[in-house]
CSV table of C-alpha atoms and ligand atoms in Angstrom, one decimal:
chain,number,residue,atom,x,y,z
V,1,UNK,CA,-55.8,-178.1,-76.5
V,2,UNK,CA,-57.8,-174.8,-77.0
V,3,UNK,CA,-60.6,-174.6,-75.9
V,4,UNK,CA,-60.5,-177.8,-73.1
V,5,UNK,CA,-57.9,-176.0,-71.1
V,6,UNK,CA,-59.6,-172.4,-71.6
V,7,UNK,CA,-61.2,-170.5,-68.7
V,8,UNK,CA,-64.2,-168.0,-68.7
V,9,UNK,CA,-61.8,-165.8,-66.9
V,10,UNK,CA,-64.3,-165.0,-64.1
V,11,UNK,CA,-64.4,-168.3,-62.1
V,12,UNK,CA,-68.0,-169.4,-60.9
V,13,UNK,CA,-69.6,-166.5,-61.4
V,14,UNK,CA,-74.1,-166.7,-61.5
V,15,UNK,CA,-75.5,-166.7,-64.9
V,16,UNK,CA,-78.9,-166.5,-65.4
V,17,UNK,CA,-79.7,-168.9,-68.5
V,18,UNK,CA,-83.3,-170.2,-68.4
V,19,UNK,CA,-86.9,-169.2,-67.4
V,20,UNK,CA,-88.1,-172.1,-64.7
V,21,UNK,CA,-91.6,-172.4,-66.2
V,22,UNK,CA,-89.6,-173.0,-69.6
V,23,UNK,CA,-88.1,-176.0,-68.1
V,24,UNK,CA,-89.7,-180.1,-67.9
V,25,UNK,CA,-89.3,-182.7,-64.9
V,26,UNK,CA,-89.7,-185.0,-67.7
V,27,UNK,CA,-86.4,-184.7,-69.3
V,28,UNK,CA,-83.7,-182.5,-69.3
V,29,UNK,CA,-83.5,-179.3,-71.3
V,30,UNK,CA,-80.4,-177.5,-72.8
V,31,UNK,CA,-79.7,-173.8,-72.6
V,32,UNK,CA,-76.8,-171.4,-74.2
V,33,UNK,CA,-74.4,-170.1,-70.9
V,34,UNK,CA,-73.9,-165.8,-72.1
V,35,UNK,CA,-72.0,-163.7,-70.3
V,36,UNK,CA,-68.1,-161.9,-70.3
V,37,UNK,CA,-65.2,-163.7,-71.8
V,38,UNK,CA,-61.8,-162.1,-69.9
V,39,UNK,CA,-58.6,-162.6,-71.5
V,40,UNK,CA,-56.0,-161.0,-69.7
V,41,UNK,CA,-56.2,-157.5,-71.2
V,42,UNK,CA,-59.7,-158.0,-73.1
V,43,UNK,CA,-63.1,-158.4,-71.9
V,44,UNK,CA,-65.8,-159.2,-74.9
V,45,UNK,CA,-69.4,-159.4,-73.7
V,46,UNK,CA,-71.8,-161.9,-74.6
V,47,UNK,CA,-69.9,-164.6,-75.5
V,48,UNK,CA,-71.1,-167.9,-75.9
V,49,UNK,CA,-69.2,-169.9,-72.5
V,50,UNK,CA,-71.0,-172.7,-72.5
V,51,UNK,CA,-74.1,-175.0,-72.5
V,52,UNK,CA,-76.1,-176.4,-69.3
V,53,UNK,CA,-78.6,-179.0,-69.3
V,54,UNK,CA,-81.5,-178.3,-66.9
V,55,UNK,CA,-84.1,-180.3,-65.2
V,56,UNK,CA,-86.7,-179.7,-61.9
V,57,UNK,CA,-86.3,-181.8,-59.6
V,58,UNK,CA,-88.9,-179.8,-57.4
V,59,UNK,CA,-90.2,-177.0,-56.3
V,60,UNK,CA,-87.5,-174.2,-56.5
V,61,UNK,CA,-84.9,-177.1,-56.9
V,62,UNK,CA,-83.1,-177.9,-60.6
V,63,UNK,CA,-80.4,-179.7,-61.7
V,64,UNK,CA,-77.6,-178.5,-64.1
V,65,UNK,CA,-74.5,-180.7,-65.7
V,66,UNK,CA,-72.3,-178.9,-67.2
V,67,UNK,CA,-72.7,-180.1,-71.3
V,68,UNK,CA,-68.9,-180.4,-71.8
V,69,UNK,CA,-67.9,-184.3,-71.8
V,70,UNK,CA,-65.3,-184.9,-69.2
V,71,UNK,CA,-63.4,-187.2,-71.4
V,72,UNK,CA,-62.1,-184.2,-74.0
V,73,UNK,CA,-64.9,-181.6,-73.8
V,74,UNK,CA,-67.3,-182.6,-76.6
V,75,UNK,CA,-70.7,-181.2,-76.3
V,76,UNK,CA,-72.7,-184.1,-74.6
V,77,UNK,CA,-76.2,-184.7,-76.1
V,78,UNK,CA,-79.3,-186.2,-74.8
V,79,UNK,CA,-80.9,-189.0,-76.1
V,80,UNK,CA,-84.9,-189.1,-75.2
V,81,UNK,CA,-85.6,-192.1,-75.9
V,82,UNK,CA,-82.8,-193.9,-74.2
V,83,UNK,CA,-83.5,-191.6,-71.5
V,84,UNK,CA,-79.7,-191.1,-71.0
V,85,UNK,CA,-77.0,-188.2,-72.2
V,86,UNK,CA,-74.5,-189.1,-75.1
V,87,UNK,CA,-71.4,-187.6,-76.2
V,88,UNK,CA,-70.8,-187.9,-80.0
V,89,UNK,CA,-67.3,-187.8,-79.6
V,90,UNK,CA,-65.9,-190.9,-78.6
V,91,UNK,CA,-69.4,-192.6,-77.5
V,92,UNK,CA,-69.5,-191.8,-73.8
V,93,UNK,CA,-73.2,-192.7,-72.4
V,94,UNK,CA,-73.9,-190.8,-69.2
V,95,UNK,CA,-77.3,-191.9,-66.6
V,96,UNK,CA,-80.1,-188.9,-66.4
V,97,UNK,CA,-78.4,-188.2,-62.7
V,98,UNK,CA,-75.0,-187.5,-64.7
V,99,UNK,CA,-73.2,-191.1,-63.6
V,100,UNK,CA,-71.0,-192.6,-66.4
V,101,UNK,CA,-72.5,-196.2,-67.8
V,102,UNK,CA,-70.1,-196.3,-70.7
V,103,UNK,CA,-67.9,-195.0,-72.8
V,104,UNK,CA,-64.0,-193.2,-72.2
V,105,UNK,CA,-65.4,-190.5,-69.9
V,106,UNK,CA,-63.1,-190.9,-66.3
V,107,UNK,CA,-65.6,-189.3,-64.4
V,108,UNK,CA,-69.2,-188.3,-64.1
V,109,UNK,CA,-70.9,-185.2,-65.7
V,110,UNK,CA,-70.1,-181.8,-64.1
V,111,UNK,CA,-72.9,-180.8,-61.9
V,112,UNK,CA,-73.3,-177.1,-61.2
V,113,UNK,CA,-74.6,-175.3,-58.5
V,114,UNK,CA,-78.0,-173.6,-59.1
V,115,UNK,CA,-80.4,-170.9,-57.8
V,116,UNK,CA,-83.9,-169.4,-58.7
V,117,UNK,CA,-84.0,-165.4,-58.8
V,118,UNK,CA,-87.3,-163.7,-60.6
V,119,UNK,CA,-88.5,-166.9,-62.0
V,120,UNK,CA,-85.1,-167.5,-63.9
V,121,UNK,CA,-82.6,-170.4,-63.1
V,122,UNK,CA,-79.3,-168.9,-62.6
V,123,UNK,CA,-76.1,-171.3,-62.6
V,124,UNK,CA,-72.7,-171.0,-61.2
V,125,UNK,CA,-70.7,-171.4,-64.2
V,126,UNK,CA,-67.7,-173.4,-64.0
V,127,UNK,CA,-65.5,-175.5,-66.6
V,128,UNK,CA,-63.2,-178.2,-65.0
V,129,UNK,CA,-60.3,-180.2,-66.8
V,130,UNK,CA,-61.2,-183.0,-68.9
V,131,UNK,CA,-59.5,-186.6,-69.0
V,132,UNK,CA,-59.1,-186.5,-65.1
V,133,UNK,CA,-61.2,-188.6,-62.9
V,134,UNK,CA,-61.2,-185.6,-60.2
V,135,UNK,CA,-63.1,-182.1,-60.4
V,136,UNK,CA,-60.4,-179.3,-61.3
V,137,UNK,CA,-61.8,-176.4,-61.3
V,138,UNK,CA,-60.8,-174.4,-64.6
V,139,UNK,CA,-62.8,-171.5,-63.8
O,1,LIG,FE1,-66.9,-187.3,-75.0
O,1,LIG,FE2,-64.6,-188.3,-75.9
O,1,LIG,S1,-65.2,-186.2,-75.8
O,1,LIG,S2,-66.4,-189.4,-75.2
């Protein structure tokens, strides 16, 4: 089940990821998740952990989903023109505020706590378990 059930090793730790002024209230906007993958004995730095998408909501305010599908982890897509997010997995379709409207997916995108610091959006990086209609935090 590698890499559902993996963990970043440093549970919900801040990760700056995007410039605001490099984001849209439009639509959302995806960015890469760097940081420190630790694995027991090993630490390697600036690994890939992730993907967000981003979107203002206001001033100082943005909202981040996690990218990973909550049905098996697939990286979940976003579809302009259908204004919604799709995984290309097994077909989940997910609402621009995260909600499920279709699809295998047992519970809504994983929203993530976010913070502005020097004009960048920094997230609180978190994975949770997939195929479980509850939030379990993975780290
Ligand atoms: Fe996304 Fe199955 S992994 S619908």
């Amino acid at each position: 089940l590698d890499p559902v059930l993996r963990s970043t090793g440093q549970k919900g730790r801040w990760i700056r990821v995007a410039e605001l002024n490099s984001l849209s209230k439009d639509h959302p906007v995806s960015a890469p998740v760097v940081g420190d993958q630790v694995d027991a004995w090993t630490k390697a730095s600036g690994v890939r952990l992730g993907t967000v998408w981003l979107r203002v909501l206001g001033d100082n305010k943005v909202e981040c989903f996690n990218a990973e599908c909550p049905h098996l982890g697939c990286k979940v897509g976003f579809n302009p023109e259908k204004q919604r997010f799709n995984c290309p997995c097994h077909d989940s379709a997910f609402s621009l505020d995260g909600q499920v409207q279709g699809g295998p997916a047992p519970r809504a995108m994983d929203s993530l706590e976010t913070r502005i610091q020097d004009g960048h959006v920094e997230v609180r990086f978190m994975r949770f378990r997939a195929q479980v209609k509850e939030r379990i935090e993975l780290g």
